[in-house]
XYZ file of C-alpha atoms in Angstrom:
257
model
C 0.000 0.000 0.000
C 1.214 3.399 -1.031
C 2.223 5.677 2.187
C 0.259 9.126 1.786
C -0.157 11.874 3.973
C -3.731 13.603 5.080
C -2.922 16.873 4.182
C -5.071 18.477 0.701
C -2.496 18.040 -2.463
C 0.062 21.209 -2.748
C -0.544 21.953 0.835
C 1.949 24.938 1.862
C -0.024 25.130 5.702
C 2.953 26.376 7.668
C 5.453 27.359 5.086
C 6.795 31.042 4.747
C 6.855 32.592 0.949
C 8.662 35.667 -0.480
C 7.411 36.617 -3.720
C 9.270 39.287 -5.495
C 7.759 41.507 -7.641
C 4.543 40.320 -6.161
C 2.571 43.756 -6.256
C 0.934 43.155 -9.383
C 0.849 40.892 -12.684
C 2.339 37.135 -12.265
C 3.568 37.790 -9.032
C 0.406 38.991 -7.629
C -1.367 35.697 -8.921
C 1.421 33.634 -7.447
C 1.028 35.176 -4.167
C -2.540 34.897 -3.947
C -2.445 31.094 -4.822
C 0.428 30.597 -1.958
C -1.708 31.749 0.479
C -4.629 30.055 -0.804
C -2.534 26.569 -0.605
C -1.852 27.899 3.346
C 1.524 30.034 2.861
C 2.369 33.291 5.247
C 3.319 35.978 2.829
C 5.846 38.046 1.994
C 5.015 40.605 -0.596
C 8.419 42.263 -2.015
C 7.924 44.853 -4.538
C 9.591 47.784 -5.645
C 6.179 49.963 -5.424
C 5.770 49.340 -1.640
C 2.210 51.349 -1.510
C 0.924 48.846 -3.692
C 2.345 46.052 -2.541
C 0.461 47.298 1.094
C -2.443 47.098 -1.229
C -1.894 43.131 -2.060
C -0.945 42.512 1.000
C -4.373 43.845 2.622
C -6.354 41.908 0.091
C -4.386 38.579 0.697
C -5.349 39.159 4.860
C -8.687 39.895 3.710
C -8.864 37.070 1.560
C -7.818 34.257 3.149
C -6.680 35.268 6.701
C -3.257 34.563 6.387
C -0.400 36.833 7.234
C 1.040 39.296 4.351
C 3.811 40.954 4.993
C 4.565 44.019 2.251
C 8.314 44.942 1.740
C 10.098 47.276 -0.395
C 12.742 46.057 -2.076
C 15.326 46.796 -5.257
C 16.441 43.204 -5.876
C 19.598 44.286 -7.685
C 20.913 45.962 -4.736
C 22.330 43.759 -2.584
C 22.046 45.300 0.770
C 18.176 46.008 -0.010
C 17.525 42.235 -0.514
C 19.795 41.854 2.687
C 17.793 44.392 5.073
C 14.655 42.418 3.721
C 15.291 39.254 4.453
C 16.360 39.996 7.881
C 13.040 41.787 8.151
C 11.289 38.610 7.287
C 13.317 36.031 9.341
C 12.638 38.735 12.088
C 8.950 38.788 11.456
C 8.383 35.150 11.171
C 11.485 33.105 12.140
C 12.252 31.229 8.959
C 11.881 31.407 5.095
C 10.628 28.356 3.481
C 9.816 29.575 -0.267
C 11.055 32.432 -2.835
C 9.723 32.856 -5.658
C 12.742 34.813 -7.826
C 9.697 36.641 -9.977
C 10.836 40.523 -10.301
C 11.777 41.122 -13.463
C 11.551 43.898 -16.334
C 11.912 44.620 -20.026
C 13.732 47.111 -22.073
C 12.993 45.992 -25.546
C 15.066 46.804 -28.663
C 17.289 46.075 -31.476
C 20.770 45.546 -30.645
C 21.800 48.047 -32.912
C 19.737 50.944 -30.861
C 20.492 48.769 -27.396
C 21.855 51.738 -24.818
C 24.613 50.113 -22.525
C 22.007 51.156 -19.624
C 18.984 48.968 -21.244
C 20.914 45.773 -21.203
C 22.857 46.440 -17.637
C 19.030 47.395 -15.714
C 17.169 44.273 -16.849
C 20.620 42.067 -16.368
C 20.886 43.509 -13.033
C 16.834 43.209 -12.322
C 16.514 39.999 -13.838
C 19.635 37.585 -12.928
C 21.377 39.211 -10.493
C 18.248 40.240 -8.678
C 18.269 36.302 -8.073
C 21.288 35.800 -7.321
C 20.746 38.768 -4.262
C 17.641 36.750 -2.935
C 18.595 33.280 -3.360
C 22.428 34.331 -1.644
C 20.351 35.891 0.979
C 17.621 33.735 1.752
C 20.301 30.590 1.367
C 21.558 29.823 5.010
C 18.221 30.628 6.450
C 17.204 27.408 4.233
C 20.026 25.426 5.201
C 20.017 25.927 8.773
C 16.214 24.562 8.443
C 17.098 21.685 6.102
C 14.652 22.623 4.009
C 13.672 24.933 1.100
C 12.194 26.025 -2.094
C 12.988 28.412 -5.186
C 11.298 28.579 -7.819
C 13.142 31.369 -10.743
C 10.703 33.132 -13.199
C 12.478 32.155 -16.454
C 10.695 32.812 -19.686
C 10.312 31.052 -22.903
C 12.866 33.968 -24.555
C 15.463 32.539 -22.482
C 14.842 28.877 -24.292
C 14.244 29.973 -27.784
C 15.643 33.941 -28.068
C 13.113 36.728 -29.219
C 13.707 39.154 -31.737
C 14.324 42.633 -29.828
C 14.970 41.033 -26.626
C 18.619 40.221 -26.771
C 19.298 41.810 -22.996
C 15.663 39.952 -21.744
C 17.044 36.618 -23.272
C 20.314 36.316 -21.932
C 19.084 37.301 -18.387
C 16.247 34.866 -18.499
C 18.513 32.011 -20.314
C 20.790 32.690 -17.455
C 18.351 31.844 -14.985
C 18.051 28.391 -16.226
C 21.855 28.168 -15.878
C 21.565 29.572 -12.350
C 18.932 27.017 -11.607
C 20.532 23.676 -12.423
C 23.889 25.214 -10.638
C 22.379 26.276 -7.321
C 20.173 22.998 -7.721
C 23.240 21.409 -7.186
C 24.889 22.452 -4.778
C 22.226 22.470 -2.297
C 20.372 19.304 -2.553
C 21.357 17.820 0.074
C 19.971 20.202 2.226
C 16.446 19.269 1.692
C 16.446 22.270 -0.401
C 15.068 22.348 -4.051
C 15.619 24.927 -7.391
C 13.677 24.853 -10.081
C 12.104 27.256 -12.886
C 9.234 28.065 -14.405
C 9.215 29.312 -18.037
C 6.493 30.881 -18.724
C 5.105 31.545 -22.768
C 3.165 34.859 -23.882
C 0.897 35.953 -20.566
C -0.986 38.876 -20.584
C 0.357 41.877 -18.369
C 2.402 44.985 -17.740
C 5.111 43.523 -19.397
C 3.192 42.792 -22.459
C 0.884 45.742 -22.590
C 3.225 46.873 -25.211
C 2.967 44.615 -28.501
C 1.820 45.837 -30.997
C -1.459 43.579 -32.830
C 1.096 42.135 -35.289
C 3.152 40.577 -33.125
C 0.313 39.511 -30.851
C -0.968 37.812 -34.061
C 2.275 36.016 -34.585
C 2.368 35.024 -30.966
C -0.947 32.811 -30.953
C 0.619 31.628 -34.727
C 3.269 30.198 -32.726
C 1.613 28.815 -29.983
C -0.131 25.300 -30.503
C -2.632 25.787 -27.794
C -4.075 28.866 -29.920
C -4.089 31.437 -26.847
C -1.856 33.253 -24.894
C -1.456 31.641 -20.981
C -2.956 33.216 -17.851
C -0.899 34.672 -14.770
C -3.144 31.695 -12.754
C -1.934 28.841 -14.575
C 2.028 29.982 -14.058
C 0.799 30.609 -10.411
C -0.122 26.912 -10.562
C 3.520 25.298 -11.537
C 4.883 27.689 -9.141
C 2.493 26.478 -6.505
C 3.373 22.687 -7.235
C 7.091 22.719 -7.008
C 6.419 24.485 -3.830
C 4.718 21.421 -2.301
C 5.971 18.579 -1.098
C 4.676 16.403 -3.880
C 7.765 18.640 -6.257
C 10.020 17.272 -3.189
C 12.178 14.991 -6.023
C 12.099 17.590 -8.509
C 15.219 19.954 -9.084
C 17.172 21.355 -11.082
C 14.563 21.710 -13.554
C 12.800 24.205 -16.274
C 8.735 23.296 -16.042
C 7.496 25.422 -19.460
C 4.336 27.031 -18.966
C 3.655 28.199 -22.460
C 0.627 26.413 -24.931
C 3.685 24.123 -26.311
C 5.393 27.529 -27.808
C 8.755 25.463 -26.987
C 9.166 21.919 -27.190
C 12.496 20.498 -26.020
């Protein structure tokens, strides 16, 4: 007879999360599902009035506890004083969700040095800040999860989107490295690789590309912030315990490898 527990599947009851970029968009519909599956919150966001705001509605929700936090996750010492604030607040960290991220879109050719250092800085080294941080917390407890926001332009490339790419591509690298080295801690690092989702980030495209987008994608639609919510939410669970090190595409079968 298979050995299984009593708790509902993707149970996070007791587990601590810190969601960057978890004000709005993606992160926002990660957070909520966290706390839905039973997670204390941590809402990091660069736009600290509205992360209050998701914080508030999270409480309101579903009675957990939501914990806004401003945060630049390319400077180190920010991610630093956050983290302490969390661990100080709640006494361990058992999830992070590496989601901040931005675009600066472009040609190579018309590429300022300053457009591919911000969304390098935002998007990769941003995770290396909060994994580095958050990293003997989740030793010390023998146990942890992160989950990196990859993309599928950091599989296949995307045409304007050479700084975007390489951050996102270097995320996977990131993953399968850190992966390593702390497995046998108990501790867990995977990525989720989202396709086309509408938001913020994608408010910009113009109908023509949009159109070439759903071309593209076998599913015929672009995804929705809830269903990348939903990997995230299952490689936080202990059912994802003997999965790492890995990239789980969320994106209509856009890129099949």
């Amino acid at each position: 007879m298979i050995s299984r527990t009593n708790s509902p599947f993707c149970s996070l009851e007791g587990r601590v999360a810190l969601v960057t970029g978890a004000a709005r968009g993606i992160g926002y519909s990660i957070a909520d599902l966290l706390a839905h599956q039973g997670a204390d919150l941590v809402i990091a966001d660069m736009n600290y009035e509205l992360a209050q705001t998701t914080a508030q509605a999270i409480i309101g929700e579903y009675s957990r506890k939501a914990l806004a936090l401003p945060v630049n996750v390319a400077d180190g010492e920010s991610v630093r004083s956050m983290v302490d604030q969390v661990i100080s607040t709640y006494g361990r960290i058992d999830i992070l969700v590496n989601n901040a991220g931005i675009t600066r879109d472009t040609l190579i050719m018309r590429m300022e040095e300053a457009d591919w250092d911000i969304v390098i800085n935002v998007n990769l080294k941003g995770a290396f800040n909060c994994s580095k941080a958050v990293i003997r917390q989740m030793m010390k407890q023998r146990y942890g999860r992160i989950i990196n926001i990859s993309s599928v332009s950091g599989q296949a490339g995307q045409v304007g989107q050479t700084n975007y790419s390489a951050s996102k591509a270097g995320l996977i690298g990131f993953t399968k490295a850190l992966a390593r080295e702390v497995a046998s801690r108990q501790i867990t690092v995977n990525a989720v690789a989202p396709g086309f989702i509408p938001t913020a980030l994608t408010d910009d495209l113009s109908a023509e590309l949009k159109e070439m987008i759903l071309k593209a994608t076998p599913v015929g639609r672009m995804g929705k912030p809830e269903e990348i919510a939903s990997a995230v939410a299952f490689l936080a669970s202990e059912e994802a315990a003997y999965i790492t090190g890995q990239v789980l595409a969320v994106d209509g079968g856009m890129v099949m490898m």
